[in-house]
Amino acid sequence: MRTFVTGAAGFIGSTLVDRLLADGHQVIGLDNLSTGCAENLRSACLQYGPVGLFKFIRGDVLAPELANIVAANSPDAVFHLAAQADLQASVADPQRDARINVIGTINILEACRRSDVRKFIYAASGGSRYGAPQVLPVTEANPVAPLSPYAVAKVAGELYAGAYAEMYGLKPVSLGLANVYGPRQNPLGEAGVIAIFCHALVNKLETTIYGDGASTRDYVFVDDVVDAFVRAATTDREITGLFNVGTGIQTTVNEVHQLTTEATDGASPPRYAAARSGEVRAIALDNSRCREEFGWQPAVSLSEGIARTIAWLRSNLCDQPSALQAL
Ligand SMILES: NC(=O)c1ccc[n+]([C@@H]2O[C@H](COP(=O)([O-])OP(=O)(O)OC[C@H]3O[C@@H](n4cnc5c(N)ncnc54)[C@H](O)[C@@H]3O)[C@@H](O)[C@H]2O)c1
């Protein structure tokens, strides 16, 4: 399969690139490197670049020439992960968030239409699209109730993909991701509490919990998420619409702090600060639809995923300050 991955240098995008290449697919990765990191694509470039299976394009999903770039590569499947992915940044600058996440998504959908791409897999936000549901884990049938500009923009991307399905026969799949964590997540950003805690604890730095730490999230390991993307693109079934990608399990921030503290042999208690706006109080995603339609289920437990994240942080960041700066 010829694949085109936007956001290819990011946390999830680069993990998807590696998986697609390992499975024997051809990959064209596009990224403007705004939050993504070229280092994430090092092994893809070195191992698969010379044999013509991987090509990186430094480019923007907002660029007018995007349609020509997609057309020149005639992919069978487009995975759209490029985004402004930081909820708090969307609160600070909702216009910028909407430009990248809404207009950028329209631009790639237009490019797909013009190149007659049949498979479009979109990284939706299952963790933010439902707001504060009454019943957890929440199914895809639950009403949409976004509480932040980021959540609104990500839902808009889903809706545009749905409209393109109606108008042009595209078969878009939106994967509503829960809270993804694992190697390559930026531990210095505002989002990604597991990476942030692990990095701080490994380096004996202070950790901060916003609010009382009782709010819950559904933490899903990045390799499991990438497996859902691959299954959605390669299934023989004619699937379209929204699929929750989560574990269905709620874990509090306090529990995450305890687990990461134990796994790093850390000892420092967290500092508590005021809760941040736009964040949901509790979420967990029912993944039955994914399981039934393309046989996906999470395989990596939270403790195993935390151990793998810490191992990656120790070998990639702690000994190499230059790699940290490049993030
Ligand atoms: N991490 C999560 O928990 C989570 C949860 C739900 C949904 N998602 C979605 O998954 C996708 C990937 O998220 P991530 O966590 O890997 O974030 P990330 O920031 O690591 O990856 C996003 C990538 O998009 C690139 N990018 C940003 N703007 C761009 C533009 N205008 N043109 C081209 N490239 C651009 C960045 O450089 C980065 O490499 C995003 O669409 C995000 O909304 C993530």
Coordinates of C-alpha atoms and ligand atoms in Angstrom, one line a residue, residues 7 9-13 30-36 59-62 81-83 85 100 123-125 150 154 177-180 185, ligand 1:
G7 CA 2.2 14.9 11.1
A9 CA 7.5 13.6 12.7
G10 CA 5.2 13.8 15.7
F11 CA 4.8 11.5 18.6
I12 CA 2.0 9.3 17.2
G13 CA 2.8 10.0 13.5
L30 CA 4.8 15.2 5.6
D31 CA 5.4 17.5 8.6
N32 CA 6.3 21.2 9.1
L33 CA 8.4 20.2 12.2
S34 CA 6.5 22.8 14.4
T35 CA 6.2 20.4 17.3
G36 CA 7.5 17.2 15.6
G59 CA 5.7 20.9 4.3
D60 CA 2.6 22.4 5.8
V61 CA -1.0 21.1 5.6
L62 CA -2.1 24.7 5.0
L81 CA -2.4 13.4 12.1
A82 CA -0.9 16.8 11.6
A83 CA -2.4 19.2 14.1
A85 CA -2.4 19.0 19.5
I100 CA -4.3 24.3 11.6
A123 CA -6.8 11.3 14.3
A124 CA -9.9 12.5 16.1
S125 CA -10.0 13.2 19.8
Y150 CA -9.2 22.2 20.4
K154 CA -11.1 18.3 16.1
L177 CA -8.2 8.6 20.4
A178 CA -8.1 8.5 24.2
N179 CA -5.1 9.9 26.1
V180 CA -2.1 8.5 24.1
Q185 CA 5.9 12.0 23.6
Ligands
LIG1 N1 -1.6 12.6 22.0 C1 -2.9 12.3 22.3 O1 -3.2 11.9 23.4 C2 -3.9 12.5 21.3 C3 -5.3 12.3 21.6 C4 -6.3 12.5 20.7 C5 -6.0 12.9 19.4 N2 -4.7 13.1 19.1 C6 -4.4 13.6 17.7 O2 -3.3 12.8 17.2 C7 -2.6 13.6 16.3 C8 -1.1 13.5 16.6 O3 -0.9 14.0 17.9 P1 0.5 13.9 18.7 O4 0.2 13.7 20.1 O5 1.4 12.9 18.0 O6 1.0 15.4 18.6 P2 2.4 15.9 17.9 O7 2.4 17.4 18.2 O8 3.6 15.1 18.4 O9 2.2 15.7 16.4 C9 1.6 16.6 15.5 C10 2.5 16.7 14.3 O10 1.9 17.6 13.4 C11 2.9 18.5 12.9 N3 2.2 19.7 12.5 C12 1.6 20.7 13.2 N4 1.1 21.6 12.4 C13 1.4 21.3 11.2 C14 1.1 21.8 9.9 N5 0.4 23.0 9.8 N6 1.6 21.2 8.8 C15 2.3 20.1 8.9 N7 2.5 19.5 10.0 C16 2.1 20.1 11.2 C17 3.8 18.8 14.1 O11 5.1 19.2 13.7 C18 3.8 17.4 14.7 O12 4.9 16.6 14.2 C19 -3.1 15.0 16.3 O13 -4.0 15.1 15.3 C20 -3.9 15.0 17.7 O14 -4.9 16.0 17.6 C21 -3.6 13.0 20.0

